[in-house]
């Protein structure tokens, strides 16, 4: 007491000094008062006035007591007067304008934080005195202290945040106020009360009632939640950690540095909230004792109203704690996402588990609950506690099993998603191979393993639910049993107080293992992320190594470094980041490249050309030597990386628009005509990975991006192989050798002879070594003249045929421009449709479908078991109420053990009436436990069955969708269904449905019991239900839309991550990390806005429901007091029933909110089911056919197109326009034409990837429409334009159906000139990395050719299969195809004229029409033929 008095006196003196300081500063700080300051001042003033009044009354009562001769301690009087003086000083100080500077002083804030702790002894003394007014008075004093402490700390934090913003911001805003009107954040204009009651969400909810919500309708993020600010905050803390201890840097410590103190302050709020939770049981105890005593004073009304007020205070405390904790989670989520994206660029699927506040509040909750139980039942509580503690190791053991099963399940889930992504990325190729069923079966195997571990987890969860649900019943049974066996007497107040305390105790005890597991998972995740963030970044490492090489000098090499753009000295590089893996791709390369030259890098497939460029970019691990590069770099990769966005976005790549250069680049890259023909022109939207562009257009778009950057060095990786000869010539002359890059360094990997002959310098690569360096004139006489002797075709022969041709004819044809994009399904802005989302509530059919997937029988079992379980629980509580009332009335006539343990012998005998109670409580306990077990396992079984059925149906529908569906739908959008949506259906949806059902039957049971115990509750039931239904309708209409927006806003983040990972080398090459981080941050901000709006909406509802429930508690308590006075005609029963009613009314606070939350969450989770059902209704391919095929069909390979017309979309021009031709069996035919002429459309029609809308196609006389589509594709062999390898063994890649033996496979590999590379890689069992990245692009094409040859089909289709191999290898392969494919029909789509020169026939297409056909040699001799013009363009 003396310590508290001294602190109070010190506080009084301190306030005096502060008030003097306030008056001195009044004139200096006379600033205008905004709405926030007025609200803050009003709040503090209200608290201070109430505190002063309360202290004054307290002091007056003590003085009155003293005057009446009662003994009063002088220090008690002084203590109360000092308390009054402190509040009075605060009221006085608040009149000054600079009150914030005083009240936000750190010392005062710390003092007010400690001060409430000294009020706890007074509170304990008041409660032990059993005086209601004293209890309320001390509770109010402590509450006011806590409120004032929270308020000034919040103001201090807010002021510190405002002071940290630059002065320029305020000046700018002031200027805008004068000139334009400063855009003010609506949240800052709101008062404190608006924040507390979450009024800001009402505008969003009003919009949600009238229309479908859009992103513009969402709440703006608070400034401190801006992802860019969160990113900078965590990144700076991480960098500080890394700089201080790079080997022992911890992300967890960085997170604590960034968010630790706000988190600890939340912990204090959590503790305060937990203490308020114990006020309810204590007040309930006093109220029931008051009813038992039958007193007529007003204490009963005070207790009844206090019970409701405690619920109100806890409602505000709960929602504020949840709000601030959720805000912190959102900030941490965006911080981690952006930091890891920055590292990848630089994916993290991590949401940090903020279990720490719960962790350190759990011991406090458990300790206080046990102490209060001890005050009620003495040591008897140890029986129930022992049962609960014995269950903790069981729960811990189960949780460990769950964690193990979850870890295994997540590994299989990751593998399933990887396989699903692989299937979706290459679905067109898989359909051509007729492998989609094979891939889906592999996927199903992975899914089966995932479901196996999911089942283990679900059934273990069911046991956890069983123990969690039965623990309160066992606790009460054991505690009350031991209490009575010890000879004590039970009464209603004791029983129902203990029941309320049991509910407060069970949750922390059961949560403890889970919270520990959550913390362990968080620490493990932080360590994994720490290791990832500590990984070295290759590019800066290379540059640093070069700077630390003093021997790397001009004198040593006789070079002038200023004239060199790239210098490599004895450089050895590997792709693997593992230091133990010394599989060198570049081996002791020494090379110097001067500035301003055109350098051609040539070599065979797999010689290391692309690796050379990547080593210059710093993408490879430098094992030995040094690499130096200077100047800015632009990069066009071999496989073009196309950004989802407009054509302009792809070219500008974050730079400002320079109209003149932009136009020049489009013209130089032959894109101007293509763009002019697109609706939307350069603002046309490009789909994922450029799906709505042809291969040539993608290559030229990547080149245009590089050209526009105006860099010092251009690294161009085989960009000419994807375009036809005319376009290649134009690009070479106008782009690569044109004026835009005339004095820049250009390093071009190529097989194009024109480019090689035009180069200033040639670098010949062979097996990772630089074999020769020189110019084009030296190449012909060098030891490596084999490269020069192999031209695009036999040059001497062509020259003799074309010597008389006038080159002016060529110029008239505008060969360099592609006229349109007929090969693509749809123009850019039309092909990618906005992701659809439903409007309004989730339809009943979605629930019906889910119940159907789970099984109707199991659904009925779940419902019945839940209802009967609740009935048994209510019966148990009614019996307990009857028991305590009978014990109280009988005054010991029968012993309590009689009611617990007497055995029924003859229920018909009145003298043995007590024997009707045959272990009633035990029976209720057994029945309840059994039904709980049935419900838990039924839910687990039904949820698993639904998960399996949904996945299987969804996968089957998606793989049977036509190719057009995949062209129009981004892969990330489909993958979102198979990842997050399916995970929701697997895990979250059954869980939340279980909670919903439990809440529903719980509310139903409460309503029935309350109506039985207190008839007047029925009067409140209908208006209450009306208000409740209005609230939930107002909320649900918005929450559904917010969840749909949440799902829609997640997809771009997935897509952006995937896209960035695919193009990370390009992004780093262009130094565009900041631009892409800004783009990603915008996506995260949109996602955060959705989550923030969802949070505010849910808390808005939760607060109002809890306030509604508080009114019910007050109503029941007041009516019980009125009924106890006998002033009403209807009796409200015994104290036991009243205690039962109040103990049932207390959980309404949480149960109502939980019911609507679970109902809303169920609707939100059902959105995932709704989205899955959307893709179960996609159009399906026509798989069936009535034509039976012989096992050896096709016999001859005759292919006939008869008046075939094909459109990708009905509204577009025909991709194939009334085309007719016949390919004789066993002949080899080439199809040529400019990009977009319709070449690939021929194969699409032949493989029925796109249905034809006119004519027919015959193969060996059979109409392919009559043949089952998978049988048709399985009988045709194809080598796609984009080589396709998947993550598996090399044998599975070549022969997944295991139709060929090893000897045959090795023979084919040798013929395709790739045997040696396969042997080096590890043979047929070598694992192929994802997308075949362990092989070069050219090697992948050779492996795809080997795969086609192994199929031994009579019809072989080659779509640019030699585009990415050198001309020498291409020539050898053409000979191989000619010899190995004797008797086979070979259809070759080619850009290289040399590819089709030796074929039997050639078709020339233009705008979907067959404009020319004939023998290629005959057409070459005809100088007016279109084919000869192609040949001429190739030689010039």
Coordinates of C-alpha atoms in Angstrom, one line a residue, residues 896-1226:
X896 CA -24.6 -36.4 -3.2
X897 CA -23.0 -39.7 -4.0
X898 CA -26.6 -41.1 -4.2
X899 CA -27.2 -38.9 -7.3
X900 CA -23.9 -39.8 -8.8
X901 CA -23.6 -43.6 -8.2
X902 CA -26.9 -45.2 -7.0
X903 CA -28.0 -48.1 -9.1
X904 CA -31.5 -48.6 -10.4
X905 CA -33.1 -51.8 -9.0
X906 CA -36.8 -51.3 -9.4
X907 CA -38.0 -48.1 -10.9
X908 CA -41.7 -48.9 -10.1
X909 CA -41.1 -48.8 -6.4
X910 CA -41.5 -45.3 -4.9
X911 CA -39.3 -46.0 -1.9
X912 CA -36.5 -46.6 -4.3
X913 CA -37.1 -43.5 -6.4
X914 CA -33.6 -42.4 -6.1
X915 CA -32.4 -45.5 -7.9
X916 CA -33.9 -44.0 -11.1
X917 CA -30.7 -42.0 -11.2
X918 CA -28.5 -44.8 -12.6
X919 CA -25.2 -43.2 -13.2
X920 CA -27.0 -40.5 -15.1
X921 CA -24.1 -38.1 -15.5
X922 CA -21.9 -41.0 -16.5
X923 CA -24.4 -42.2 -19.0
X924 CA -24.8 -38.7 -20.5
X925 CA -21.1 -38.4 -20.7
X926 CA -20.7 -41.8 -22.5
X927 CA -23.5 -41.0 -25.0
X928 CA -22.1 -37.5 -25.7
X929 CA -18.6 -38.9 -26.2
X930 CA -19.8 -41.7 -28.5
X931 CA -21.9 -39.3 -30.7
X932 CA -18.9 -36.8 -30.8
X933 CA -16.7 -39.6 -32.1
X934 CA -19.3 -40.6 -34.7
X935 CA -19.6 -37.0 -35.9
X936 CA -15.9 -36.4 -36.0
X937 CA -15.1 -39.5 -38.0
X938 CA -18.1 -39.1 -40.3
X939 CA -17.0 -35.6 -41.1
X940 CA -13.4 -36.8 -41.8
X941 CA -14.6 -39.6 -44.1
X942 CA -17.1 -37.4 -45.9
X943 CA -14.5 -34.6 -46.4
X944 CA -12.0 -37.0 -47.8
X945 CA -14.4 -38.6 -50.2
X946 CA -15.5 -35.1 -51.4
X947 CA -11.8 -34.0 -51.8
X948 CA -11.0 -37.1 -53.9
X949 CA -14.2 -36.8 -56.1
X950 CA -13.7 -33.1 -56.7
X951 CA -10.1 -33.5 -57.8
X952 CA -10.7 -36.4 -60.0
X953 CA -13.7 -34.8 -61.7
X954 CA -11.9 -31.5 -62.1
X955 CA -8.8 -33.1 -63.6
X956 CA -10.9 -35.2 -65.9
X957 CA -12.9 -32.2 -67.2
X958 CA -9.8 -30.0 -67.6
X959 CA -7.7 -32.5 -69.5
X960 CA -10.6 -33.2 -71.8
X961 CA -11.1 -29.5 -72.6
X962 CA -10.2 -28.3 -76.1
X963 CA -6.9 -26.6 -76.8
X964 CA -8.8 -23.3 -77.4
X965 CA -9.8 -23.3 -73.7
X966 CA -6.1 -23.3 -72.6
X967 CA -5.3 -20.6 -75.2
X968 CA -7.9 -18.3 -73.7
X969 CA -7.2 -19.2 -70.0
X970 CA -3.9 -18.4 -68.3
X971 CA -2.3 -21.4 -66.8
X972 CA -2.0 -19.6 -63.4
X973 CA -5.7 -19.3 -63.3
X974 CA -6.3 -23.0 -63.8
X975 CA -3.4 -23.9 -61.5
X976 CA -5.1 -21.7 -58.8
X977 CA -8.0 -24.1 -58.9
X978 CA -5.7 -27.1 -58.4
X979 CA -3.6 -25.4 -55.7
X980 CA -5.3 -23.0 -53.3
X981 CA -9.0 -23.8 -54.2
X982 CA -8.4 -27.5 -54.0
X983 CA -6.5 -27.2 -50.8
X984 CA -9.4 -25.3 -49.4
X985 CA -11.8 -28.1 -50.4
X986 CA -9.3 -30.7 -49.0
X987 CA -8.7 -29.1 -45.6
X988 CA -10.4 -25.8 -44.8
X989 CA -13.9 -26.4 -46.1
X990 CA -14.7 -29.6 -44.0
X991 CA -13.1 -28.0 -41.0
X992 CA -15.3 -24.9 -41.2
X993 CA -18.4 -26.9 -42.0
X994 CA -17.8 -29.0 -38.9
X995 CA -17.6 -25.8 -36.8
X996 CA -20.7 -24.3 -38.5
X997 CA -22.7 -27.4 -37.7
X998 CA -21.5 -27.5 -34.1
X999 CA -22.4 -23.8 -33.7
X1000 CA -25.8 -24.2 -35.3
X1001 CA -26.8 -27.1 -33.0
X1002 CA -25.2 -25.3 -30.1
X1003 CA -27.4 -22.2 -30.7
X1004 CA -30.4 -24.4 -31.2
X1005 CA -29.8 -26.1 -27.9
X1006 CA -29.3 -22.8 -26.1
X1007 CA -32.5 -21.4 -27.5
X1008 CA -34.5 -24.5 -26.4
X1009 CA -33.0 -24.5 -22.9
X1010 CA -33.4 -20.8 -22.4
X1011 CA -37.0 -20.9 -23.6
X1012 CA -37.7 -23.8 -21.2
X1013 CA -36.0 -22.1 -18.2
X1014 CA -37.3 -18.5 -18.8
X1015 CA -40.4 -18.1 -20.8
X1016 CA -39.9 -14.4 -21.2
X1017 CA -36.9 -15.2 -23.4
X1018 CA -39.3 -16.0 -26.1
X1019 CA -40.4 -12.4 -26.1
X1020 CA -36.8 -11.4 -26.8
X1021 CA -36.2 -14.2 -29.3
X1022 CA -38.1 -12.8 -32.2
X1023 CA -36.8 -9.2 -32.2
X1024 CA -33.4 -10.6 -31.5
X1025 CA -33.6 -12.9 -34.5
X1026 CA -34.9 -10.0 -36.7
X1027 CA -31.9 -7.8 -35.8
X1028 CA -29.6 -10.7 -36.2
X1029 CA -30.9 -11.7 -39.6
X1030 CA -30.6 -8.0 -40.8
X1031 CA -27.0 -7.8 -39.6
X1032 CA -26.0 -11.1 -41.2
X1033 CA -27.7 -10.2 -44.5
X1034 CA -25.9 -6.8 -44.5
X1035 CA -22.6 -8.5 -43.8
X1036 CA -22.9 -11.7 -45.9
X1037 CA -23.7 -9.9 -49.2
X1038 CA -20.4 -8.0 -48.8
X1039 CA -18.3 -10.8 -47.4
X1040 CA -19.0 -13.1 -50.3
X1041 CA -17.9 -10.4 -52.8
X1042 CA -14.8 -9.8 -50.7
X1043 CA -13.8 -13.4 -50.7
X1044 CA -14.3 -13.6 -54.4
X1045 CA -12.2 -10.6 -54.9
X1046 CA -9.6 -12.2 -52.6
X1047 CA -9.5 -15.3 -54.8
X1048 CA -9.3 -13.1 -57.9
X1049 CA -6.5 -10.9 -56.4
X1050 CA -4.4 -14.0 -55.5
X1051 CA -4.2 -15.3 -59.0
X1052 CA -2.1 -12.4 -60.4
X1053 CA 0.4 -12.9 -57.5
X1054 CA 0.8 -16.6 -58.4
X1055 CA 1.2 -15.7 -62.0
X1056 CA 3.6 -12.9 -61.2
X1057 CA 5.8 -15.2 -59.1
X1058 CA 5.8 -17.9 -61.8
X1059 CA 6.4 -15.3 -64.6
X1060 CA 9.3 -13.7 -62.7
X1061 CA 10.9 -17.0 -61.9
X1062 CA 10.7 -17.9 -65.7
X1063 CA 12.2 -14.6 -66.7
X1064 CA 14.5 -13.9 -63.8
X1065 CA 17.6 -13.9 -66.0
X1066 CA 16.0 -11.5 -68.5
X1067 CA 14.9 -9.2 -65.6
X1068 CA 18.4 -9.2 -64.1
X1069 CA 20.0 -8.6 -67.5
X1070 CA 17.9 -5.5 -68.0
X1071 CA 18.5 -4.3 -64.5
X1072 CA 14.7 -4.1 -64.1
X1073 CA 14.4 -5.6 -60.6
X1074 CA 13.0 -2.4 -59.1
X1075 CA 10.4 -2.1 -61.9
X1076 CA 9.2 -5.7 -61.3
X1077 CA 9.3 -5.3 -57.6
X1078 CA 7.1 -2.2 -58.0
X1079 CA 4.6 -4.2 -60.2
X1080 CA 4.6 -7.0 -57.7
X1081 CA 4.1 -4.6 -54.8
X1082 CA 1.0 -3.2 -56.6
X1083 CA -0.4 -6.7 -56.8
X1084 CA 0.3 -7.4 -53.1
X1085 CA -1.2 -4.0 -52.2
X1086 CA -4.4 -5.0 -54.0
X1087 CA -4.4 -8.3 -52.2
X1088 CA -3.8 -6.5 -48.9
X1089 CA -6.7 -4.2 -49.5
X1090 CA -9.0 -7.1 -50.0
X1091 CA -7.8 -8.8 -46.9
X1092 CA -7.9 -5.6 -44.9
X1093 CA -11.5 -5.0 -46.0
X1094 CA -12.4 -8.5 -45.1
X1095 CA -10.9 -8.1 -41.7
X1096 CA -12.8 -4.8 -41.0
X1097 CA -16.0 -6.3 -42.2
X1098 CA -15.7 -9.4 -40.0
X1099 CA -14.9 -7.3 -36.9
X1100 CA -17.7 -4.9 -37.7
X1101 CA -20.1 -7.8 -37.5
X1102 CA -18.4 -9.5 -34.5
X1103 CA -18.6 -6.4 -32.4
X1104 CA -22.3 -5.9 -33.0
X1105 CA -23.1 -9.5 -32.4
X1106 CA -21.3 -9.5 -29.1
X1107 CA -23.1 -6.3 -28.1
X1108 CA -26.4 -8.0 -29.0
X1109 CA -25.5 -11.0 -26.9
X1110 CA -24.5 -8.8 -24.0
X1111 CA -28.0 -7.4 -24.0
X1112 CA -29.4 -10.9 -23.8
X1113 CA -27.3 -11.7 -20.8
X1114 CA -28.4 -8.5 -19.1
X1115 CA -32.1 -9.3 -19.9
X1116 CA -31.9 -12.8 -18.5
X1117 CA -30.1 -11.7 -15.4
X1118 CA -32.5 -8.8 -14.7
X1119 CA -35.5 -11.0 -15.3
X1120 CA -34.1 -13.5 -12.9
X1121 CA -33.7 -10.8 -10.2
X1122 CA -37.3 -9.6 -10.9
X1123 CA -38.6 -13.1 -10.7
X1124 CA -36.8 -13.8 -7.4
X1125 CA -38.7 -10.9 -5.8
X1126 CA -42.0 -12.6 -6.8
X1127 CA -43.3 -9.5 -8.7
X1128 CA -44.1 -11.5 -11.8
X1129 CA -46.9 -14.0 -12.2
X1130 CA -44.5 -16.6 -13.8
X1131 CA -41.8 -18.2 -11.7
X1132 CA -38.4 -18.4 -13.2
X1133 CA -37.5 -21.5 -11.4
X1134 CA -34.8 -22.5 -8.9
X1135 CA -31.3 -21.0 -8.6
X1136 CA -30.0 -24.0 -10.4
X1137 CA -32.1 -23.3 -13.4
X1138 CA -31.3 -19.6 -13.3
X1139 CA -27.6 -20.5 -13.1
X1140 CA -28.1 -22.8 -16.0
X1141 CA -29.8 -20.1 -18.0
X1142 CA -27.1 -17.5 -17.2
X1143 CA -24.3 -20.0 -18.0
X1144 CA -26.0 -20.7 -21.3
X1145 CA -26.5 -17.0 -22.0
X1146 CA -22.8 -16.2 -21.4
X1147 CA -21.5 -18.3 -24.4
X1148 CA -23.9 -16.5 -26.7
X1149 CA -21.4 -13.7 -26.9
X1150 CA -18.9 -16.0 -28.6
X1151 CA -21.3 -18.5 -30.1
X1152 CA -23.4 -16.0 -32.1
X1153 CA -20.3 -14.4 -33.5
X1154 CA -18.8 -17.8 -34.2
X1155 CA -21.9 -19.1 -35.9
X1156 CA -22.1 -16.2 -38.3
X1157 CA -18.4 -16.1 -38.8
X1158 CA -18.4 -19.8 -39.5
X1159 CA -21.4 -19.4 -41.8
X1160 CA -19.7 -16.6 -43.6
X1161 CA -16.4 -18.5 -43.7
X1162 CA -18.3 -21.5 -45.1
X1163 CA -19.7 -19.3 -47.8
X1164 CA -16.3 -17.9 -48.5
X1165 CA -14.7 -21.4 -48.6
X1166 CA -17.6 -22.6 -50.7
X1167 CA -16.5 -20.0 -53.3
X1168 CA -13.6 -22.5 -53.9
X1169 CA -16.1 -25.2 -54.6
X1170 CA -18.0 -22.8 -56.8
X1171 CA -14.8 -22.0 -58.7
X1172 CA -14.0 -25.7 -59.1
X1173 CA -17.5 -26.3 -60.4
X1174 CA -17.0 -23.5 -63.0
X1175 CA -14.2 -25.6 -64.6
X1176 CA -16.2 -28.7 -64.4
X1177 CA -18.5 -27.1 -66.9
X1178 CA -15.9 -26.2 -69.5
X1179 CA -16.5 -27.4 -73.1
X1180 CA -15.2 -30.9 -73.8
X1181 CA -13.4 -32.3 -76.8
X1182 CA -15.4 -34.7 -79.0
X1183 CA -13.5 -37.8 -77.9
X1184 CA -15.8 -40.4 -79.3
X1185 CA -15.8 -41.9 -82.7
X1186 CA -17.4 -45.0 -84.3
X1187 CA -14.6 -45.9 -86.7
X1188 CA -12.6 -48.9 -85.5
X1189 CA -8.9 -48.8 -86.2
X1190 CA -6.6 -51.7 -87.1
X1191 CA -3.5 -51.9 -84.9
X1192 CA -1.3 -51.2 -87.9
X1193 CA -3.3 -48.2 -89.2
X1194 CA -2.4 -46.0 -91.0
X1195 CA -1.1 -48.4 -93.6
X1196 CA 0.1 -46.1 -96.3
X1197 CA 0.0 -42.6 -94.7
X1198 CA -2.0 -40.9 -97.4
X1199 CA -3.3 -37.5 -96.1
X1200 CA -6.0 -35.6 -98.0
X1201 CA -7.3 -32.1 -97.2
X1202 CA -10.6 -31.5 -99.1
X1203 CA -11.9 -27.9 -99.0
X1204 CA -10.8 -27.5 -95.4
X1205 CA -11.7 -24.3 -93.7
X1206 CA -10.8 -23.7 -90.1
X1207 CA -11.4 -20.8 -87.7
X1208 CA -10.0 -20.5 -84.2
X1209 CA -12.8 -18.2 -83.3
X1210 CA -16.0 -17.7 -85.4
X1211 CA -15.6 -13.9 -85.5
X1212 CA -12.0 -14.0 -86.9
X1213 CA -10.9 -14.7 -90.5
X1214 CA -10.2 -18.3 -91.4
X1215 CA -6.8 -19.6 -90.4
X1216 CA -7.2 -22.2 -93.2
X1217 CA -9.4 -21.0 -96.1
X1218 CA -10.9 -23.7 -98.4
X1219 CA -7.6 -25.5 -98.7
X1220 CA -7.2 -28.7 -100.7
X1221 CA -4.2 -30.9 -101.2
X1222 CA -3.2 -34.6 -101.2
X1223 CA 0.0 -36.0 -99.7
X1224 CA 0.8 -39.4 -101.2
X1225 CA 1.8 -42.2 -98.8
X1226 CA 5.5 -42.5 -98.2

